[in-house]
Amino acid sequence: MPSSTGPSIDAITEGGRVTQVGEGQEAEETSPTVVTFGAPTVGELLAERYELVEHINNDSAGRLVWRGVDVVLRRPVAVVLRYPGGDSATEMLQAAVAASRVIHPNLVGVYDAIDEDDRAYVVREWVDGQSLRELVAADGPLDPARATAIGNAVASALAAVHATGMVHGNLHPGTVMISDDGRVVLADARTDGADSQENDLRAVGGVLYFALTGHWPHGEAPLHGATAGHGRAALPDAVRDAGGAIAAPRQMRAGVPAYLDDLTMDLLDPEIPPPSSDVLAAELSRLDIPADEQFLEQAGPLRFTADPGEEPSPLAAAGGRKVAIGIAGLLAVALVGLLIGINALGGGDDGDKEPVAQPTNSAPATDGGAEPAAQVRKLTIEDVRIIDPEGDRAEVRNAEKVIDGDEDDGWETNSYRTNAKFGGLKKGMGVWIDLGAPHTVKQLEATLSATGATVELRTGTRGDFPSTSSGDKQLLNAYSTVVGPPNEDGGTKMIFNAFEPDQKYQYLLFWITKLPAKDSGNSWKLGVQEITVQGS
């Protein structure tokens, strides 16, 4: 297909506003003359399969974009027709075939590519929703959490494209689609060979900048050799100083975290080599967490390169600080033990010295000679599972992450809409814990991804863990004893310590009934990062 082709397409339908993006770059304000010779008609069946329902618009190369229906699979499709076909359509068809081989949830799917000589057409996924450009124009700049989530989805899509050796070449707010169900989809790859993976990555910075500020940072020097108007019409330019340097997002609005501001500006800085798309996707995935998790904010600016002697990545630094704190804690414990040992050994050599009282976790012996209380310690969790009594068990994977010692990587629910109580689809989900044997339990501590969750801790005696939803229901019914009151709207550290001192516990159920809000209340989701149990 010609290198300058492809608009974003807006349509008004009976079901409401529907946006479709055409192949290639966005169209300018005026469309070229429509090719009418041999033009298709409503109801026409292409390839004995794709019924044309509605002519949406034409792109800047004169191609026709239709909404259609795949009569075999009964699903909506977008059909992009080019006149004529044959040799002049070779590039468009080859691009479609290449794109069809990249399957990713954040990429528009390409279903078919057909050449009939007099015309050629590409059949692809129909997306109900709106572009990022339209979303920001309607609602204003996005909150940092949502901007990060969109950037993460876009970078993940690029990673899939780049893994094949291809480039996207046309990434901007008009080709980033947000479907009505919240899915972020990247559309409109341009395949004229005039682009690079580095430009794709710079464009991610532009998308983040636009999402955070409502301004496009490439207005005066747009990517891909496009003019300021072509391909990115109606995008306001970034605020610039006298030298042409753009203002950082934090200078344009309050509330943008430092790490996200620095990441965005680093991607836009031609002097700083960007990371590969898969590394960028991984970094954005780590940042795609609730705003109340402040350790990333404290970690300082995220940099991709470091000169000799410069500080390493703050994400690595954050982990390093945690390791240092842990080592310091172990050293402190070792020092206390050493002092206790020295005092104990020295006390037997000098009868004139007063005995020194030493700290202990054991209760003092009674006159009756009772055994001292067992020392409280971290108990080993022998097994952990996810129970989902009213679900399809699609969320039961990765349970082992809640006991792996890594608070940055845990198990998480899906995102739910409508309300915080799992969207009204279920009463709850839980993490089932097996301590291996009965123990006296003093405390259970859970580290969560966000504040605002409601959790209750249950206990029971059933140890044969089920493998079906019906079995989960039976297990839930067996765990009817609640340990203490529910922790409602708790913080990211939940502690349960209302255990009966004369009772032994082997099986516990961390039962979640309410999820915290994510993306400014548009969805609800919870991650359980780590669970530890103290006892004897």
XYZ file of C-alpha atoms in Angstrom:
536
model
C 0.000 0.000 0.000
C 1.174 3.578 -0.547
C 3.251 4.934 2.249
C 0.929 7.866 2.936
C -2.295 5.933 3.301
C -4.796 5.409 6.024
C -7.121 7.535 8.222
C -8.908 7.078 11.475
C -12.591 6.541 10.781
C -15.434 7.892 12.911
C -18.979 6.634 12.493
C -22.368 7.185 14.089
C -24.443 4.038 14.303
C -27.767 3.134 15.859
C -25.977 1.555 18.799
C -24.039 4.745 19.568
C -20.697 6.157 18.603
C -18.304 3.713 16.984
C -14.737 4.453 15.997
C -12.712 2.532 13.456
C -9.155 3.193 12.440
C -8.223 2.592 8.825
C -4.977 1.097 7.538
C -1.947 3.409 7.670
C -1.694 7.001 8.865
C -4.690 9.083 9.785
C -6.381 11.079 7.081
C -6.191 14.829 6.808
C -9.272 16.943 7.321
C -10.386 16.553 3.690
C -10.711 13.153 2.007
C -9.787 12.504 -1.626
C -12.349 11.833 -4.300
C -14.065 8.485 -3.816
C -13.552 5.879 -6.502
C -17.062 5.074 -7.683
C -16.394 2.708 -10.588
C -17.380 -0.746 -9.499
C -17.993 0.477 -5.961
C -19.519 -2.098 -3.594
C -23.086 -1.861 -2.327
C -24.826 -2.580 0.947
C -25.564 -6.271 1.254
C -22.898 -7.341 -1.239
C -21.117 -10.541 -0.261
C -17.344 -10.576 -0.739
C -15.534 -13.895 -1.107
C -18.890 -15.567 -0.384
C -18.340 -14.698 3.265
C -18.078 -10.995 4.147
C -21.338 -9.085 3.882
C -20.993 -5.298 3.575
C -23.280 -3.523 6.036
C -22.306 0.165 6.054
C -19.840 2.405 4.226
C -17.971 4.221 7.011
C -15.512 6.470 5.212
C -12.601 6.662 2.769
C -8.955 6.986 3.623
C -6.448 9.423 2.202
C -5.487 6.997 -0.603
C -9.060 6.587 -1.789
C -9.602 3.186 -0.174
C -13.087 2.415 1.077
C -13.631 1.395 4.697
C -16.777 -0.607 5.380
C -18.357 -2.183 8.407
C -19.246 -5.745 7.569
C -20.238 -9.114 8.976
C -18.469 -12.434 8.621
C -21.536 -14.561 7.803
C -19.678 -17.773 8.602
C -18.477 -16.860 12.094
C -21.210 -14.210 12.655
C -18.841 -11.545 13.896
C -18.446 -7.880 12.896
C -15.462 -7.021 10.722
C -13.890 -3.994 9.101
C -13.311 -4.273 5.333
C -10.793 -1.993 3.614
C -11.141 -2.051 -0.194
C -8.615 -0.748 -2.702
C -9.195 -0.059 -6.399
C -7.589 -1.448 -8.469
C -6.087 -4.663 -7.148
C -3.276 -6.525 -8.825
C 0.277 -5.217 -8.642
C -0.725 -1.872 -7.133
C -2.209 -3.650 -4.109
C 0.747 -5.963 -3.486
C 2.202 -3.949 -0.627
C -1.157 -3.644 1.160
C -1.792 -7.366 0.904
C 1.722 -8.324 1.970
C 1.431 -6.031 4.977
C -1.870 -7.645 5.921
C -0.420 -11.138 5.653
C 2.542 -10.143 7.830
C 0.271 -8.510 10.423
C -1.977 -11.585 10.556
C 0.959 -13.613 11.847
C 1.342 -11.449 14.954
C -1.293 -12.518 17.466
C -1.489 -10.355 20.565
C -4.428 -9.111 22.705
C -3.299 -5.504 22.214
C -3.107 -5.673 18.413
C -6.004 -5.408 15.971
C -6.477 -8.837 14.407
C -6.191 -9.257 10.621
C -8.455 -12.017 9.301
C -8.145 -12.076 5.508
C -6.445 -10.457 2.480
C -7.925 -10.993 -1.003
C -6.963 -9.783 -4.487
C -9.637 -9.834 -7.201
C -7.588 -7.900 -9.805
C -10.113 -5.081 -10.207
C -10.051 -4.593 -6.454
C -8.293 -5.905 -3.358
C -9.469 -5.865 0.231
C -8.294 -6.599 3.741
C -10.656 -7.924 6.393
C -9.775 -7.222 9.997
C -11.150 -6.912 13.492
C -13.860 -4.350 14.157
C -13.220 -2.318 17.314
C -16.092 -0.669 19.173
C -14.676 2.216 21.176
C -12.638 5.333 20.654
C -9.088 6.391 20.002
C -6.827 7.811 22.698
C -6.989 11.123 20.847
C -10.787 11.200 21.140
C -10.747 10.036 24.749
C -8.397 12.821 25.857
C -10.250 15.403 23.748
C -13.492 14.458 25.480
C -12.334 13.853 29.057
C -9.018 15.696 29.315
C -5.625 14.255 30.315
C -5.696 10.864 32.000
C -4.645 10.060 35.536
C -1.122 8.603 35.800
C -2.323 5.069 36.569
C -4.473 4.879 33.464
C -1.817 6.501 31.279
C 0.693 3.929 32.524
C -1.704 1.061 31.807
C -2.219 2.291 28.246
C 1.527 2.726 27.741
C 2.072 -0.789 29.049
C -0.448 -2.235 26.586
C 1.077 -0.327 23.660
C 4.631 -1.382 24.560
C 3.510 -5.004 24.896
C 1.939 -4.865 21.426
C 5.124 -3.367 19.985
C 7.196 -6.091 21.631
C 5.137 -8.693 19.755
C 5.583 -6.811 16.473
C 9.300 -6.218 16.951
C 9.900 -9.863 17.852
C 9.057 -10.708 14.220
C 11.534 -8.142 12.910
C 8.779 -5.792 11.726
C 8.010 -2.221 12.803
C 4.695 -0.522 13.378
C 5.668 2.862 11.971
C 2.450 4.721 12.727
C 2.039 4.950 16.485
C 0.249 8.035 17.770
C -2.932 8.854 19.778
C -5.129 8.207 16.740
C -3.950 4.604 16.334
C -4.215 3.667 20.003
C -7.756 2.393 20.487
C -9.608 1.917 23.768
C -12.506 -0.446 23.246
C -15.771 -0.180 25.123
C -14.745 -3.109 27.336
C -11.503 -1.357 28.319
C -9.143 -3.241 26.024
C -6.279 -1.177 24.600
C -5.609 -2.016 20.956
C -2.895 -0.812 18.595
C -3.985 -0.467 14.973
C -2.839 0.829 11.596
C 0.676 -0.455 11.113
C 2.501 1.201 8.220
C 4.866 -1.077 6.337
C 6.614 1.029 3.719
C 10.003 0.178 5.221
C 10.826 3.812 5.985
C 10.710 3.454 9.733
C 12.557 1.844 12.629
C 11.909 0.122 15.913
C 13.589 3.040 17.685
C 11.018 5.445 16.245
C 8.275 3.132 17.511
C 9.760 3.394 21.003
C 10.074 7.187 20.798
C 6.412 7.221 19.841
C 5.523 5.381 23.068
C 6.979 8.383 24.876
C 4.768 10.617 22.748
C 1.694 8.567 23.603
C 2.495 8.743 27.329
C 3.101 12.495 27.048
C -0.215 13.010 25.258
C -2.126 10.847 27.752
C -0.682 12.818 30.687
C -0.915 16.335 29.205
C -3.291 16.353 26.229
C -0.454 17.675 24.028
C 1.567 15.970 21.288
C 5.330 16.472 21.741
C 6.152 16.000 18.044
C 4.039 18.852 16.716
C 6.943 20.841 15.306
C 9.098 17.861 14.455
C 6.667 14.977 13.893
C 7.857 11.430 13.594
C 8.032 9.477 10.352
C 8.619 12.565 8.190
C 4.958 13.560 8.368
C 3.908 17.172 8.308
C 2.457 18.626 11.481
C -1.054 18.375 10.121
C -0.913 15.115 8.219
C -1.529 12.001 10.239
C -1.955 13.811 13.552
C -4.596 16.414 12.855
C -6.122 18.260 15.815
C -3.324 17.315 18.231
C -2.223 20.427 20.165
C 1.519 20.941 20.282
C 3.429 20.696 23.558
C 4.317 23.825 25.509
C 7.841 24.859 24.551
C 10.452 27.269 25.806
C 12.272 29.819 23.659
C 14.734 27.170 22.527
C 11.982 24.782 21.421
C 12.409 22.330 24.307
C 9.136 20.826 25.490
C 7.848 21.210 29.043
C 7.849 18.039 31.126
C 4.462 16.577 32.126
C 5.053 17.583 35.770
C 5.501 21.187 34.644
C 2.143 21.120 32.884
C -0.009 19.465 35.545
C 0.155 18.393 39.159
C 0.098 14.803 40.348
C 2.368 13.196 37.754
C 4.788 10.890 39.613
C 8.479 11.659 39.152
C 9.315 8.183 37.831
C 6.616 8.401 35.128
C 7.660 11.946 34.194
C 11.300 10.870 33.831
C 10.425 7.740 31.872
C 8.357 9.769 29.404
C 11.018 12.442 28.923
C 13.776 9.828 28.537
C 11.834 8.169 25.714
C 11.519 11.542 23.988
C 15.179 12.462 24.447
C 17.151 11.658 21.249
C 20.360 11.658 23.281
C 19.241 8.691 25.392
C 19.024 5.346 23.548
C 15.661 3.745 24.312
C 15.416 0.207 25.668
C 14.098 -2.620 23.525
C 10.321 -2.876 23.357
C 10.184 -5.978 25.553
C 12.295 -4.279 28.251
C 10.099 -1.172 28.051
C 6.973 -3.315 28.355
C 8.422 -5.020 31.431
C 9.275 -1.660 33.051
C 5.807 -0.253 32.359
C 4.265 -3.441 33.692
C 6.141 -2.894 36.962
C 4.900 0.694 37.070
C 1.313 -0.291 36.275
C 0.385 -0.459 39.971
C -1.876 1.628 42.235
C -0.599 5.105 43.041
C -0.458 4.436 46.788
C 2.521 2.110 46.288
C 5.114 4.808 46.905
C 8.398 2.910 46.748
C 8.680 3.599 43.022
C 8.128 7.322 43.584
C 10.901 7.362 46.137
C 13.203 5.450 43.816
C 13.909 8.513 41.688
C 14.061 8.916 37.924
C 14.095 5.899 35.685
C 17.037 5.963 33.297
C 17.848 3.487 30.547
C 21.571 4.188 30.345
C 24.151 5.095 32.928
C 27.548 6.679 32.501
C 30.440 5.142 34.446
C 29.952 5.938 38.099
C 26.301 6.924 37.635
C 23.484 5.559 39.771
C 21.892 2.332 38.450
C 18.218 2.042 37.489
C 16.003 3.104 40.389
C 13.997 -0.070 40.045
C 17.178 -1.990 40.715
C 18.004 0.514 43.430
C 14.648 -0.061 45.072
C 15.342 -3.772 45.161
C 18.853 -3.095 46.421
C 17.528 -1.015 49.287
C 15.187 -3.818 50.288
C 18.065 -6.277 50.247
C 20.205 -3.865 52.282
C 17.443 -3.439 54.846
C 17.060 -7.192 55.075
C 20.805 -7.705 55.546
C 20.906 -4.940 58.155
C 18.101 -6.656 60.024
C 19.937 -9.972 59.977
C 23.133 -8.310 61.185
C 21.227 -6.679 64.037
C 19.764 -10.025 65.073
C 23.201 -11.634 64.854
C 24.723 -8.863 67.001
C 22.090 -9.288 69.696
C 22.723 -13.038 69.692
C 26.478 -12.480 69.964
C 26.080 -10.148 72.939
C 23.788 -12.616 74.642
C 26.334 -15.379 74.108
C 29.219 -13.276 75.447
C 27.274 -12.317 78.565
C 26.194 -15.871 79.165
C 29.710 -17.243 78.825
C 31.277 -14.458 80.897
C 28.813 -14.833 83.755
C 30.170 -18.244 84.772
C 33.770 -17.013 85.272
C 33.184 -14.207 87.762
C 31.014 -15.023 90.727
C 31.095 -11.373 91.885
C 29.169 -10.161 88.819
C 25.448 -9.728 88.990
C 23.605 -11.949 86.547
C 22.414 -9.960 83.554
C 18.806 -10.409 82.460
C 18.602 -11.348 78.779
C 15.728 -10.771 76.360
C 13.705 -13.879 75.542
C 10.617 -14.841 73.591
C 9.802 -17.569 76.095
C 7.486 -17.144 79.037
C 9.131 -17.500 82.483
C 8.972 -20.865 84.162
C 6.326 -21.217 86.871
C 6.766 -22.623 90.332
C 5.110 -25.793 89.145
C 7.916 -26.357 86.637
C 5.692 -25.853 83.566
C 7.373 -25.946 80.184
C 8.191 -22.491 78.772
C 6.067 -21.311 75.830
C 7.328 -22.242 72.377
C 9.137 -19.471 70.511
C 7.117 -17.576 67.911
C 8.544 -17.973 64.416
C 7.601 -17.765 60.775
C 5.692 -20.915 59.892
C 6.295 -22.773 56.654
C 3.313 -22.736 54.294
C 3.326 -26.170 52.689
C 0.687 -25.498 50.046
C -1.327 -22.573 48.727
C -4.185 -22.540 46.217
C -6.781 -20.132 44.808
C -10.448 -20.991 45.241
C -13.082 -19.493 42.947
C -16.446 -21.041 43.856
C -18.556 -18.978 41.450
C -16.014 -18.439 38.678
C -14.613 -20.315 35.722
C -11.253 -20.933 37.441
C -9.498 -18.667 34.945
C -7.903 -16.785 37.868
C -6.529 -19.717 39.865
C -3.008 -19.651 38.397
C 0.110 -18.234 40.092
C -1.001 -18.959 43.647
C 2.594 -19.883 44.525
C 3.612 -16.239 44.065
C 1.980 -15.273 47.370
C 4.576 -17.294 49.327
C 7.715 -16.821 47.189
C 9.189 -14.033 49.326
C 8.892 -11.431 46.540
C 6.454 -8.651 47.438
C 6.779 -7.134 43.966
C 5.290 -10.151 42.194
C 2.110 -11.801 43.415
C -1.181 -13.344 42.393
C -3.913 -11.014 41.180
C -7.567 -11.109 40.243
C -8.922 -10.056 36.892
C -10.235 -6.510 36.508
C -13.962 -6.232 37.217
C -16.356 -3.519 36.172
C -19.687 -2.199 37.527
C -18.783 -2.458 41.231
C -16.119 -3.458 43.747
C -17.830 -6.736 44.640
C -16.413 -8.598 41.668
C -18.780 -6.763 39.333
C -21.731 -8.566 40.915
C -20.560 -11.812 39.298
C -19.417 -13.577 42.460
C -19.418 -13.166 46.227
C -15.682 -13.541 46.574
C -12.439 -15.377 45.919
C -9.851 -16.717 48.308
C -6.323 -17.923 48.957
C -6.310 -21.317 50.687
C -3.323 -22.046 52.929
C -2.027 -25.356 54.275
C 0.548 -25.136 57.101
C 1.389 -28.811 56.733
C 0.429 -29.681 60.321
C -1.590 -28.130 63.154
C 0.126 -25.122 64.728
C -0.518 -22.471 67.315
C -0.926 -19.403 65.132
C -0.240 -15.882 66.410
C -0.584 -13.778 63.280
C -1.210 -13.798 59.535
C 0.121 -10.854 57.545
C -0.830 -10.182 53.914
C 0.807 -7.649 51.615
C -1.660 -6.328 49.021
C -1.259 -4.308 45.849
C -3.663 -1.553 46.908
C -5.719 -0.153 49.764
C -9.481 -0.473 49.890
C -9.952 -4.253 49.885
C -12.216 -6.064 52.334
C -10.981 -9.455 53.532
C -11.961 -11.939 56.189
C -9.866 -14.826 57.468
C -11.574 -18.200 57.796
C -10.481 -21.561 59.083
C -11.634 -25.119 58.612
C -10.517 -28.714 58.758
C -10.860 -29.825 55.161
C -7.504 -30.610 53.603
C -8.473 -32.334 50.324
C -8.230 -29.357 48.010
C -10.801 -29.442 45.151
C -10.087 -29.032 41.453
C -13.469 -27.745 40.246
C -15.713 -24.789 41.019
C -18.275 -27.102 42.606
C -15.518 -28.446 44.849
C -14.569 -24.886 45.735
C -18.129 -24.265 46.904
C -17.960 -27.294 49.198
C -14.632 -26.122 50.608
C -15.992 -22.634 51.233
C -18.958 -24.077 53.111
C -16.553 -26.126 55.228
C -14.606 -22.983 56.202
C -17.356 -21.239 58.127
C -15.319 -20.213 61.184
C -14.167 -16.598 60.875
C -10.989 -15.601 62.721
C -11.737 -12.200 64.223
C -13.610 -9.386 62.479
C -13.217 -8.734 58.718
C -10.513 -6.274 57.714
C -12.621 -3.693 55.879
C -11.075 -1.126 53.538
C -7.691 -2.037 54.958
C -4.294 -0.873 53.883
C -1.689 -2.690 51.852
C -0.548 -4.534 54.983
C -3.375 -6.584 56.498
C -2.764 -8.283 59.836
C -5.015 -10.894 61.462
C -4.092 -11.862 65.031
C -7.362 -12.839 66.734
C -6.426 -16.531 66.871
C -7.510 -18.662 69.829
C -4.367 -19.362 71.940
C -5.484 -22.870 72.902
C -6.454 -23.923 69.377
C -4.337 -25.470 66.642
C -4.700 -24.372 63.011
C -3.542 -26.115 59.841
C -5.852 -24.745 57.114
C -6.673 -21.051 56.606
C -8.693 -19.228 53.973
C -7.876 -15.604 53.073
C -11.330 -14.701 51.704
C -11.681 -11.522 49.587
C -15.144 -9.943 49.334
C -14.403 -6.438 48.012
C -11.794 -5.206 45.540
C -10.016 -1.824 45.511
C -10.668 0.639 42.708
C -8.260 0.857 39.786
C -8.055 3.425 36.973
C -10.053 6.145 38.755
C -12.899 3.867 39.681
C -13.519 2.476 36.190
C -12.535 -1.013 37.289
C -11.641 -2.980 40.412
C -8.737 -5.374 40.914
C -6.539 -6.757 43.707
C -3.137 -8.360 43.875
C -2.037 -10.462 46.842
C 1.715 -9.969 46.827
C 2.793 -12.028 49.851
C 1.296 -13.916 52.819
C 3.249 -14.933 55.920
C 2.086 -16.752 59.056
C 3.682 -16.464 62.511
C 3.230 -19.065 65.211
C 4.772 -22.059 66.884
